[in-house]
């Protein structure tokens, strides 16, 4: 029986390039798991590392919620967002 710690050295997963190392902003190089299946000509692995807390807050507030720059600045000053 394998342990989860054995996965990174599993020969079959290594052969399939299952893990993709990506550079995380706070944790350095991290192996991210890919998909269990492959489609020829399609990049099926993760393309970006996991976001850090609050990384996309301003983008979401502006582009999705329609807040103005002043409204976002007020929310930051009020410590309502990171």
mmCIF file as gemmi writes it, N, C-alpha and C atoms, coordinates in Angstrom:
data_model
loop_
_atom_site.group_PDB
_atom_site.id
_atom_site.type_symbol
_atom_site.label_atom_id
_atom_site.label_alt_id
_atom_site.label_comp_id
_atom_site.label_asym_id
_atom_site.label_entity_id
_atom_site.label_seq_id
_atom_site.pdbx_PDB_ins_code
_atom_site.Cartn_x
_atom_site.Cartn_y
_atom_site.Cartn_z
_atom_site.occupancy
_atom_site.B_iso_or_equiv
_atom_site.pdbx_formal_charge
_atom_site.auth_seq_id
_atom_site.auth_asym_id
_atom_site.pdbx_PDB_model_num
ATOM 1 N N . UNK Axp A 1 ? 0.853 -1.175 0 1 0 ? 1 A 1
ATOM 2 C CA . UNK Axp A 1 ? 0 0 0 1 0 ? 1 A 1
ATOM 3 C C . UNK Axp A 1 ? 0.896 1.234 0 1 0 ? 1 A 1
ATOM 4 N N . UNK Axp A 2 ? 0.618 2.133 -0.916 1 0 ? 2 A 1
ATOM 5 C CA . UNK Axp A 2 ? 1.404 3.363 -0.978 1 0 ? 2 A 1
ATOM 6 C C . UNK Axp A 2 ? 0.859 4.408 -0.023 1 0 ? 2 A 1
ATOM 7 N N . UNK Axp A 3 ? 1.751 5.251 0.402 1 0 ? 3 A 1
ATOM 8 C CA . UNK Axp A 3 ? 1.364 6.426 1.185 1 0 ? 3 A 1
ATOM 9 C C . UNK Axp A 3 ? 1.306 7.613 0.23 1 0 ? 3 A 1
ATOM 10 N N . UNK Axp A 4 ? 0.638 8.664 0.634 1 0 ? 4 A 1
ATOM 11 C CA . UNK Axp A 4 ? 0.586 9.859 -0.222 1 0 ? 4 A 1
ATOM 12 C C . UNK Axp A 4 ? 1.983 10.417 -0.452 1 0 ? 4 A 1
ATOM 13 N N . UNK Axp A 5 ? 2.889 10.229 0.496 1 0 ? 5 A 1
ATOM 14 C CA . UNK Axp A 5 ? 4.261 10.716 0.332 1 0 ? 5 A 1
ATOM 15 C C . UNK Axp A 5 ? 5.01 9.944 -0.757 1 0 ? 5 A 1
ATOM 16 N N . UNK Axp A 6 ? 4.501 8.772 -1.165 1 0 ? 6 A 1
ATOM 17 C CA . UNK Axp A 6 ? 5.136 7.979 -2.221 1 0 ? 6 A 1
ATOM 18 C C . UNK Axp A 6 ? 4.768 8.464 -3.623 1 0 ? 6 A 1
ATOM 19 N N . UNK Axp A 7 ? 3.752 9.27 -3.739 1 0 ? 7 A 1
ATOM 20 C CA . UNK Axp A 7 ? 3.241 9.65 -5.06 1 0 ? 7 A 1
ATOM 21 C C . UNK Axp A 7 ? 4.27 10.378 -5.913 1 0 ? 7 A 1
ATOM 22 N N . UNK Axp A 8 ? 5.035 11.28 -5.314 1 0 ? 8 A 1
ATOM 23 C CA . UNK Axp A 8 ? 5.998 12.058 -6.105 1 0 ? 8 A 1
ATOM 24 C C . UNK Axp A 8 ? 7.099 11.199 -6.711 1 0 ? 8 A 1
ATOM 25 N N . UNK Axp A 9 ? 7.35 10.025 -6.154 1 0 ? 9 A 1
ATOM 26 C CA . UNK Axp A 9 ? 8.392 9.149 -6.686 1 0 ? 9 A 1
ATOM 27 C C . UNK Axp A 9 ? 7.815 7.927 -7.401 1 0 ? 9 A 1
ATOM 28 N N . UNK Axp A 10 ? 6.514 7.881 -7.604 1 0 ? 10 A 1
ATOM 29 C CA . UNK Axp A 10 ? 5.88 6.765 -8.293 1 0 ? 10 A 1
ATOM 30 C C . UNK Axp A 10 ? 6.352 6.731 -9.746 1 0 ? 10 A 1
ATOM 31 N N . UNK Axp A 11 ? 6.896 5.594 -10.218 1 0 ? 11 A 1
ATOM 32 C CA . UNK Axp A 11 ? 7.439 5.533 -11.576 1 0 ? 11 A 1
ATOM 33 C C . UNK Axp A 11 ? 6.4 5.789 -12.67 1 0 ? 11 A 1
ATOM 34 N N . UNK Axp A 12 ? 5.181 5.296 -12.495 1 0 ? 12 A 1
ATOM 35 C CA . UNK Axp A 12 ? 4.152 5.503 -13.519 1 0 ? 12 A 1
ATOM 36 C C . UNK Axp A 12 ? 3.758 6.975 -13.607 1 0 ? 12 A 1
ATOM 37 N N . UNK Axp A 13 ? 3.586 7.625 -12.465 1 0 ? 13 A 1
ATOM 38 C CA . UNK Axp A 13 ? 3.232 9.048 -12.474 1 0 ? 13 A 1
ATOM 39 C C . UNK Axp A 13 ? 4.372 9.879 -13.051 1 0 ? 13 A 1
ATOM 40 N N . UNK Axp A 14 ? 5.609 9.493 -12.743 1 0 ? 14 A 1
ATOM 41 C CA . UNK Axp A 14 ? 6.764 10.204 -13.307 1 0 ? 14 A 1
ATOM 42 C C . UNK Axp A 14 ? 6.796 10.039 -14.823 1 0 ? 14 A 1
ATOM 43 N N . UNK Axp A 15 ? 6.535 8.822 -15.307 1 0 ? 15 A 1
ATOM 44 C CA . UNK Axp A 15 ? 6.519 8.553 -16.747 1 0 ? 15 A 1
ATOM 45 C C . UNK Axp A 15 ? 5.457 9.397 -17.456 1 0 ? 15 A 1
ATOM 46 N N . UNK Axp A 16 ? 4.334 9.602 -16.806 1 0 ? 16 A 1
ATOM 47 C CA . UNK Axp A 16 ? 3.238 10.375 -17.401 1 0 ? 16 A 1
ATOM 48 C C . UNK Axp A 16 ? 3.375 11.876 -17.162 1 0 ? 16 A 1
ATOM 49 N N . UNK Axp A 17 ? 4.468 12.297 -16.482 1 0 ? 17 A 1
ATOM 50 C CA . UNK Axp A 17 ? 4.658 13.718 -16.134 1 0 ? 17 A 1
ATOM 51 C C . UNK Axp A 17 ? 3.433 14.259 -15.407 1 0 ? 17 A 1
ATOM 52 N N . UNK Axp A 18 ? 2.942 13.457 -14.464 1 0 ? 18 A 1
ATOM 53 C CA . UNK Axp A 18 ? 1.718 13.796 -13.745 1 0 ? 18 A 1
ATOM 54 C C . UNK Axp A 18 ? 1.878 15.058 -12.899 1 0 ? 18 A 1
ATOM 55 N N . UNK Axp A 19 ? 3.023 15.193 -12.25 1 0 ? 19 A 1
ATOM 56 C CA . UNK Axp A 19 ? 3.244 16.367 -11.41 1 0 ? 19 A 1
ATOM 57 C C . UNK Axp A 19 ? 3.966 17.446 -12.202 1 0 ? 19 A 1
ATOM 58 N N . UNK Axp A 20 ? 3.496 18.672 -12.053 1 0 ? 20 A 1
ATOM 59 C CA . UNK Axp A 20 ? 4.117 19.803 -12.73 1 0 ? 20 A 1
ATOM 60 C C . UNK Axp A 20 ? 4.615 20.778 -11.662 1 0 ? 20 A 1
ATOM 61 N N . UNK Axp A 21 ? 5.928 21.013 -11.624 1 0 ? 21 A 1
ATOM 62 C CA . UNK Axp A 21 ? 6.438 21.978 -10.644 1 0 ? 21 A 1
ATOM 63 C C . UNK Axp A 21 ? 6.121 23.406 -11.09 1 0 ? 21 A 1
ATOM 64 N N . UNK Axp A 22 ? 5.502 24.166 -10.214 1 0 ? 22 A 1
ATOM 65 C CA . UNK Axp A 22 ? 5.191 25.567 -10.487 1 0 ? 22 A 1
ATOM 66 C C . UNK Axp A 22 ? 5.744 26.413 -9.351 1 0 ? 22 A 1
ATOM 67 N N . UNK Axp A 23 ? 6.123 27.62 -9.668 1 0 ? 23 A 1
ATOM 68 C CA . UNK Axp A 23 ? 6.698 28.53 -8.683 1 0 ? 23 A 1
ATOM 69 C C . UNK Axp A 23 ? 5.581 29.285 -7.971 1 0 ? 23 A 1
ATOM 70 N N . UNK Axp A 24 ? 5.441 29.03 -6.678 1 0 ? 24 A 1
ATOM 71 C CA . UNK Axp A 24 ? 4.436 29.696 -5.86 1 0 ? 24 A 1
ATOM 72 C C . UNK Axp A 24 ? 5.062 30.916 -5.203 1 0 ? 24 A 1
ATOM 73 N N . UNK Axp A 25 ? 4.309 31.979 -5.117 1 0 ? 25 A 1
ATOM 74 C CA . UNK Axp A 25 ? 4.781 33.264 -4.6 1 0 ? 25 A 1
ATOM 75 C C . UNK Axp A 25 ? 5.334 33.167 -3.177 1 0 ? 25 A 1
ATOM 76 N N . UNK Axp A 26 ? 4.751 32.334 -2.342 1 0 ? 26 A 1
ATOM 77 C CA . UNK Axp A 26 ? 5.178 32.246 -0.946 1 0 ? 26 A 1
ATOM 78 C C . UNK Axp A 26 ? 5.844 30.923 -0.583 1 0 ? 26 A 1
ATOM 79 N N . UNK Axp A 27 ? 5.551 29.854 -1.311 1 0 ? 27 A 1
ATOM 80 C CA . UNK Axp A 27 ? 6.053 28.534 -0.929 1 0 ? 27 A 1
ATOM 81 C C . UNK Axp A 27 ? 7.182 28.023 -1.809 1 0 ? 27 A 1
ATOM 82 N N . UNK Axp A 28 ? 7.592 28.8 -2.816 1 0 ? 28 A 1
ATOM 83 C CA . UNK Axp A 28 ? 8.653 28.339 -3.71 1 0 ? 28 A 1
ATOM 84 C C . UNK Axp A 28 ? 8.121 27.35 -4.73 1 0 ? 28 A 1
ATOM 85 N N . UNK Axp A 29 ? 8.968 26.436 -5.153 1 0 ? 29 A 1
ATOM 86 C CA . UNK Axp A 29 ? 8.574 25.447 -6.149 1 0 ? 29 A 1
ATOM 87 C C . UNK Axp A 29 ? 7.708 24.375 -5.498 1 0 ? 29 A 1
ATOM 88 N N . UNK Axp A 30 ? 6.521 24.176 -6.073 1 0 ? 30 A 1
ATOM 89 C CA . UNK Axp A 30 ? 5.545 23.231 -5.519 1 0 ? 30 A 1
ATOM 90 C C . UNK Axp A 30 ? 5.109 22.281 -6.639 1 0 ? 30 A 1
ATOM 91 N N . UNK Axp A 31 ? 5.071 20.961 -6.371 1 0 ? 31 A 1
ATOM 92 C CA . UNK Axp A 31 ? 4.564 20.034 -7.389 1 0 ? 31 A 1
ATOM 93 C C . UNK Axp A 31 ? 3.031 20.026 -7.383 1 0 ? 31 A 1
ATOM 94 N N . UNK Axp A 32 ? 2.441 20.414 -8.497 1 0 ? 32 A 1
ATOM 95 C CA . UNK Axp A 32 ? 0.983 20.414 -8.629 1 0 ? 32 A 1
ATOM 96 C C . UNK Axp A 32 ? 0.557 19.189 -9.424 1 0 ? 32 A 1
ATOM 97 N N . UNK Axp A 33 ? -0.508 18.547 -8.98 1 0 ? 33 A 1
ATOM 98 C CA . UNK Axp A 33 ? -1.012 17.345 -9.646 1 0 ? 33 A 1
ATOM 99 C C . UNK Axp A 33 ? -1.715 17.716 -10.943 1 0 ? 33 A 1
ATOM 100 N N . UNK Axp A 34 ? -1.48 16.909 -11.959 1 0 ? 34 A 1
ATOM 101 C CA . UNK Axp A 34 ? -2.154 17.101 -13.235 1 0 ? 34 A 1
ATOM 102 C C . UNK Axp A 34 ? -3.441 16.294 -13.287 1 0 ? 34 A 1
ATOM 103 N N . UNK Axp A 35 ? -3.958 16.107 -14.495 1 0 ? 35 A 1
ATOM 104 C CA . UNK Axp A 35 ? -5.178 15.323 -14.68 1 0 ? 35 A 1
ATOM 105 C C . UNK Axp A 35 ? -4.838 13.84 -14.794 1 0 ? 35 A 1
ATOM 106 N N . UNK Axp A 36 ? -5.817 13.008 -14.505 1 0 ? 36 A 1
ATOM 107 C CA . UNK Axp A 36 ? -5.605 11.568 -14.563 1 0 ? 36 A 1
ATOM 108 C C . UNK Axp A 36 ? -5.619 11.036 -15.996 1 0 ? 36 A 1
ATOM 109 N N . UNK Axp A 37 ? -6.037 11.833 -16.938 1 0 ? 37 A 1
ATOM 110 C CA . UNK Axp A 37 ? -6.113 11.402 -18.327 1 0 ? 37 A 1
ATOM 111 C C . UNK Axp A 37 ? -5.342 12.39 -19.198 1 0 ? 37 A 1
ATOM 112 N N . UNK Axp A 38 ? -5.019 11.969 -20.406 1 0 ? 38 A 1
ATOM 113 C CA . UNK Axp A 38 ? -4.296 12.831 -21.341 1 0 ? 38 A 1
ATOM 114 C C . UNK Axp A 38 ? -5.06 12.889 -22.662 1 0 ? 38 A 1
ATOM 115 N N . UNK Axp A 39 ? -5.068 14.064 -23.261 1 0 ? 39 A 1
ATOM 116 C CA . UNK Axp A 39 ? -5.66 14.251 -24.579 1 0 ? 39 A 1
ATOM 117 C C . UNK Axp A 39 ? -4.554 14.788 -25.475 1 0 ? 39 A 1
ATOM 118 N N . UNK Axp A 40 ? -4.28 14.1 -26.551 1 0 ? 40 A 1
ATOM 119 C CA . UNK Axp A 40 ? -3.2 14.487 -27.45 1 0 ? 40 A 1
ATOM 120 C C . UNK Axp A 40 ? -3.389 15.931 -27.937 1 0 ? 40 A 1
ATOM 121 N N . UNK Axp A 41 ? -2.329 16.723 -27.819 1 0 ? 41 A 1
ATOM 122 C CA . UNK Axp A 41 ? -2.362 18.106 -28.277 1 0 ? 41 A 1
ATOM 123 C C . UNK Axp A 41 ? -2.966 19.084 -27.289 1 0 ? 41 A 1
ATOM 124 N N . UNK Axp A 42 ? -3.35 18.617 -26.109 1 0 ? 42 A 1
ATOM 125 C CA . UNK Axp A 42 ? -3.972 19.488 -25.112 1 0 ? 42 A 1
ATOM 126 C C . UNK Axp A 42 ? -3.107 19.524 -23.862 1 0 ? 42 A 1
ATOM 127 N N . UNK Axp A 43 ? -2.789 20.722 -23.396 1 0 ? 43 A 1
ATOM 128 C CA . UNK Axp A 43 ? -2.018 20.886 -22.17 1 0 ? 43 A 1
ATOM 129 C C . UNK Axp A 43 ? -2.969 20.714 -20.994 1 0 ? 43 A 1
ATOM 130 N N . UNK Axp A 44 ? -2.97 19.523 -20.406 1 0 ? 44 A 1
ATOM 131 C CA . UNK Axp A 44 ? -3.968 19.215 -19.391 1 0 ? 44 A 1
ATOM 132 C C . UNK Axp A 44 ? -3.518 19.485 -17.965 1 0 ? 44 A 1
ATOM 133 N N . UNK Axp A 45 ? -2.33 19.985 -17.786 1 0 ? 45 A 1
ATOM 134 C CA . UNK Axp A 45 ? -1.846 20.216 -16.426 1 0 ? 45 A 1
ATOM 135 C C . UNK Axp A 45 ? -2.21 21.583 -15.904 1 0 ? 45 A 1
ATOM 136 N N . UNK Axp A 46 ? -1.961 21.813 -14.645 1 0 ? 46 A 1
ATOM 137 C CA . UNK Axp A 46 ? -2.196 23.153 -14.102 1 0 ? 46 A 1
ATOM 138 C C . UNK Axp A 46 ? -1.239 24.144 -14.761 1 0 ? 46 A 1
ATOM 139 N N . UNK Axp A 47 ? -1.714 25.343 -15.002 1 0 ? 47 A 1
ATOM 140 C CA . UNK Axp A 47 ? -0.9 26.356 -15.678 1 0 ? 47 A 1
ATOM 141 C C . UNK Axp A 47 ? -0.382 27.427 -14.729 1 0 ? 47 A 1
ATOM 142 N N . UNK Axp A 48 ? -1.058 27.587 -13.603 1 0 ? 48 A 1
ATOM 143 C CA . UNK Axp A 48 ? -0.702 28.633 -12.648 1 0 ? 48 A 1
ATOM 144 C C . UNK Axp A 48 ? -0.685 28.048 -11.243 1 0 ? 48 A 1
ATOM 145 N N . UNK Axp A 49 ? 0.16 28.577 -10.376 1 0 ? 49 A 1
ATOM 146 C CA . UNK Axp A 49 ? 0.123 28.126 -8.98 1 0 ? 49 A 1
ATOM 147 C C . UNK Axp A 49 ? -1.129 28.643 -8.285 1 0 ? 49 A 1
ATOM 148 N N . UNK Axp A 50 ? -1.424 28.07 -7.145 1 0 ? 50 A 1
ATOM 149 C CA . UNK Axp A 50 ? -2.574 28.519 -6.356 1 0 ? 50 A 1
ATOM 150 C C . UNK Axp A 50 ? -2.377 29.977 -5.951 1 0 ? 50 A 1
ATOM 151 N N . UNK Axp A 51 ? -3.433 30.776 -5.953 1 0 ? 51 A 1
ATOM 152 C CA . UNK Axp A 51 ? -3.29 32.178 -5.554 1 0 ? 51 A 1
ATOM 153 C C . UNK Axp A 51 ? -3.053 32.304 -4.053 1 0 ? 51 A 1
ATOM 154 N N . UNK Axp A 52 ? -2.41 33.392 -3.676 1 0 ? 52 A 1
ATOM 155 C CA . UNK Axp A 52 ? -2.25 33.684 -2.251 1 0 ? 52 A 1
ATOM 156 C C . UNK Axp A 52 ? -3.49 34.434 -1.783 1 0 ? 52 A 1
ATOM 157 N N . UNK Axp A 53 ? -3.694 34.448 -0.482 1 0 ? 53 A 1
ATOM 158 C CA . UNK Axp A 53 ? -4.871 35.081 0.096 1 0 ? 53 A 1
ATOM 159 C C . UNK Axp A 53 ? -4.976 36.542 -0.344 1 0 ? 53 A 1
ATOM 160 N N . UNK Axp A 54 ? -6.086 36.9 -0.958 1 0 ? 54 A 1
ATOM 161 C CA . UNK Axp A 54 ? -6.336 38.275 -1.368 1 0 ? 54 A 1
ATOM 162 C C . UNK Axp A 54 ? -5.716 38.678 -2.692 1 0 ? 54 A 1
ATOM 163 N N . UNK Axp A 55 ? -5.054 37.757 -3.378 1 0 ? 55 A 1
ATOM 164 C CA . UNK Axp A 55 ? -4.329 38.094 -4.603 1 0 ? 55 A 1
ATOM 165 C C . UNK Axp A 55 ? -5.228 38.718 -5.672 1 0 ? 55 A 1
ATOM 166 N N . UNK Axp A 56 ? -6.452 38.27 -5.784 1 0 ? 56 A 1
ATOM 167 C CA . UNK Axp A 56 ? -7.338 38.754 -6.846 1 0 ? 56 A 1
ATOM 168 C C . UNK Axp A 56 ? -8.474 39.637 -6.334 1 0 ? 56 A 1
ATOM 169 N N . UNK Axp A 57 ? -8.385 40.071 -5.094 1 0 ? 57 A 1
ATOM 170 C CA . UNK Axp A 57 ? -9.475 40.863 -4.514 1 0 ? 57 A 1
ATOM 171 C C . UNK Axp A 57 ? -9.823 42.091 -5.346 1 0 ? 57 A 1
ATOM 172 N N . UNK Axp A 58 ? -8.829 42.91 -5.647 1 0 ? 58 A 1
ATOM 173 C CA . UNK Axp A 58 ? -9.118 44.16 -6.366 1 0 ? 58 A 1
ATOM 174 C C . UNK Axp A 58 ? -9.654 43.886 -7.758 1 0 ? 58 A 1
ATOM 175 N N . UNK Axp A 59 ? -9.132 42.889 -8.425 1 0 ? 59 A 1
ATOM 176 C CA . UNK Axp A 59 ? -9.626 42.535 -9.755 1 0 ? 59 A 1
ATOM 177 C C . UNK Axp A 59 ? -11.098 42.134 -9.691 1 0 ? 59 A 1
ATOM 178 N N . UNK Axp A 60 ? -11.467 41.315 -8.718 1 0 ? 60 A 1
ATOM 179 C CA . UNK Axp A 60 ? -12.861 40.883 -8.563 1 0 ? 60 A 1
ATOM 180 C C . UNK Axp A 60 ? -13.755 42.07 -8.224 1 0 ? 60 A 1
ATOM 181 N N . UNK Axp A 61 ? -13.3 42.915 -7.307 1 0 ? 61 A 1
ATOM 182 C CA . UNK Axp A 61 ? -14.113 44.063 -6.903 1 0 ? 61 A 1
ATOM 183 C C . UNK Axp A 61 ? -14.373 45.008 -8.071 1 0 ? 61 A 1
ATOM 184 N N . UNK Axp A 62 ? -13.362 45.232 -8.891 1 0 ? 62 A 1
ATOM 185 C CA . UNK Axp A 62 ? -13.517 46.163 -10.024 1 0 ? 62 A 1
ATOM 186 C C . UNK Axp A 62 ? -14.262 45.517 -11.193 1 0 ? 62 A 1
ATOM 187 N N . UNK Axp A 63 ? -13.761 44.369 -11.646 1 0 ? 63 A 1
ATOM 188 C CA . UNK Axp A 63 ? -14.256 43.785 -12.888 1 0 ? 63 A 1
ATOM 189 C C . UNK Axp A 63 ? -15.575 43.023 -12.737 1 0 ? 63 A 1
ATOM 190 N N . UNK Axp A 64 ? -15.793 42.412 -11.607 1 0 ? 64 A 1
ATOM 191 C CA . UNK Axp A 64 ? -17.008 41.61 -11.437 1 0 ? 64 A 1
ATOM 192 C C . UNK Axp A 64 ? -18.075 42.373 -10.662 1 0 ? 64 A 1
ATOM 193 N N . UNK Axp A 65 ? -17.658 43.042 -9.586 1 0 ? 65 A 1
ATOM 194 C CA . UNK Axp A 65 ? -18.63 43.77 -8.77 1 0 ? 65 A 1
ATOM 195 C C . UNK Axp A 65 ? -18.815 45.215 -9.207 1 0 ? 65 A 1
ATOM 196 N N . UNK Axp A 66 ? -17.96 45.693 -10.114 1 0 ? 66 A 1
ATOM 197 C CA . UNK Axp A 66 ? -18.128 47.031 -10.67 1 0 ? 66 A 1
ATOM 198 C C . UNK Axp A 66 ? -17.787 48.173 -9.729 1 0 ? 66 A 1
ATOM 199 N N . UNK Axp A 67 ? -16.962 47.922 -8.727 1 0 ? 67 A 1
ATOM 200 C CA . UNK Axp A 67 ? -16.584 48.993 -7.796 1 0 ? 67 A 1
ATOM 201 C C . UNK Axp A 67 ? -15.601 49.946 -8.469 1 0 ? 67 A 1
ATOM 202 N N . UNK Axp A 68 ? -15.66 51.201 -8.097 1 0 ? 68 A 1
ATOM 203 C CA . UNK Axp A 68 ? -14.737 52.202 -8.618 1 0 ? 68 A 1
ATOM 204 C C . UNK Axp A 68 ? -13.424 52.124 -7.842 1 0 ? 68 A 1
ATOM 205 N N . UNK Axp A 69 ? -12.4 52.809 -8.358 1 0 ? 69 A 1
ATOM 206 C CA . UNK Axp A 69 ? -11.113 52.861 -7.66 1 0 ? 69 A 1
ATOM 207 C C . UNK Axp A 69 ? -11.27 53.462 -6.272 1 0 ? 69 A 1
ATOM 208 N N . UNK Axp A 70 ? -12.102 54.5 -6.166 1 0 ? 70 A 1
ATOM 209 C CA . UNK Axp A 70 ? -12.324 55.137 -4.862 1 0 ? 70 A 1
ATOM 210 C C . UNK Axp A 70 ? -13.003 54.181 -3.884 1 0 ? 70 A 1
ATOM 211 N N . UNK Axp A 71 ? -13.982 53.423 -4.366 1 0 ? 71 A 1
ATOM 212 C CA . UNK Axp A 71 ? -14.671 52.465 -3.493 1 0 ? 71 A 1
ATOM 213 C C . UNK Axp A 71 ? -13.726 51.364 -3.016 1 0 ? 71 A 1
ATOM 214 N N . UNK Axp A 72 ? -12.875 50.895 -3.915 1 0 ? 72 A 1
ATOM 215 C CA . UNK Axp A 72 ? -11.9 49.873 -3.535 1 0 ? 72 A 1
ATOM 216 C C . UNK Axp A 72 ? -10.921 50.444 -2.514 1 0 ? 72 A 1
ATOM 217 N N . UNK Axp A 73 ? -10.449 51.667 -2.75 1 0 ? 73 A 1
ATOM 218 C CA . UNK Axp A 73 ? -9.521 52.305 -1.814 1 0 ? 73 A 1
ATOM 219 C C . UNK Axp A 73 ? -10.159 52.471 -0.437 1 0 ? 73 A 1
ATOM 220 N N . UNK Axp A 74 ? -11.418 52.859 -0.403 1 0 ? 74 A 1
ATOM 221 C CA . UNK Axp A 74 ? -12.125 52.998 0.879 1 0 ? 74 A 1
ATOM 222 C C . UNK Axp A 74 ? -12.22 51.654 1.601 1 0 ? 74 A 1
ATOM 223 N N . UNK Axp A 75 ? -12.487 50.599 0.865 1 0 ? 75 A 1
ATOM 224 C CA . UNK Axp A 75 ? -12.583 49.269 1.469 1 0 ? 75 A 1
ATOM 225 C C . UNK Axp A 75 ? -11.235 48.821 2.034 1 0 ? 75 A 1
ATOM 226 N N . UNK Axp A 76 ? -10.154 49.153 1.333 1 0 ? 76 A 1
ATOM 227 C CA . UNK Axp A 76 ? -8.812 48.816 1.819 1 0 ? 76 A 1
ATOM 228 C C . UNK Axp A 76 ? -8.502 49.601 3.088 1 0 ? 76 A 1
ATOM 229 N N . UNK Axp A 77 ? -8.793 50.899 3.081 1 0 ? 77 A 1
ATOM 230 C CA . UNK Axp A 77 ? -8.544 51.746 4.257 1 0 ? 77 A 1
ATOM 231 C C . UNK Axp A 77 ? -9.351 51.259 5.455 1 0 ? 77 A 1
ATOM 232 N N . UNK Axp A 78 ? -10.589 50.842 5.216 1 0 ? 78 A 1
ATOM 233 C CA . UNK Axp A 78 ? -11.455 50.35 6.291 1 0 ? 78 A 1
ATOM 234 C C . UNK Axp A 78 ? -11.083 48.925 6.72 1 0 ? 78 A 1
ATOM 235 N N . UNK Axp A 79 ? -10.072 48.357 6.063 1 0 ? 79 A 1
ATOM 236 C CA . UNK Axp A 79 ? -9.613 46.988 6.319 1 0 ? 79 A 1
ATOM 237 C C . UNK Axp A 79 ? -10.717 45.954 6.105 1 0 ? 79 A 1
ATOM 238 N N . UNK Axp A 80 ? -11.621 46.275 5.171 1 0 ? 80 A 1
ATOM 239 C CA . UNK Axp A 80 ? -12.684 45.34 4.814 1 0 ? 80 A 1
ATOM 240 C C . UNK Axp A 80 ? -12.151 44.262 3.872 1 0 ? 80 A 1
ATOM 241 N N . UNK Axp A 81 ? -11.054 44.572 3.173 1 0 ? 81 A 1
ATOM 242 C CA . UNK Axp A 81 ? -10.392 43.607 2.291 1 0 ? 81 A 1
ATOM 243 C C . UNK Axp A 81 ? -8.894 43.7 2.518 1 0 ? 81 A 1
ATOM 244 N N . UNK Axp A 82 ? -8.201 42.695 2.033 1 0 ? 82 A 1
ATOM 245 C CA . UNK Axp A 82 ? -6.738 42.675 2.145 1 0 ? 82 A 1
ATOM 246 C C . UNK Axp A 82 ? -6.115 43.542 1.09 1 0 ? 82 A 1
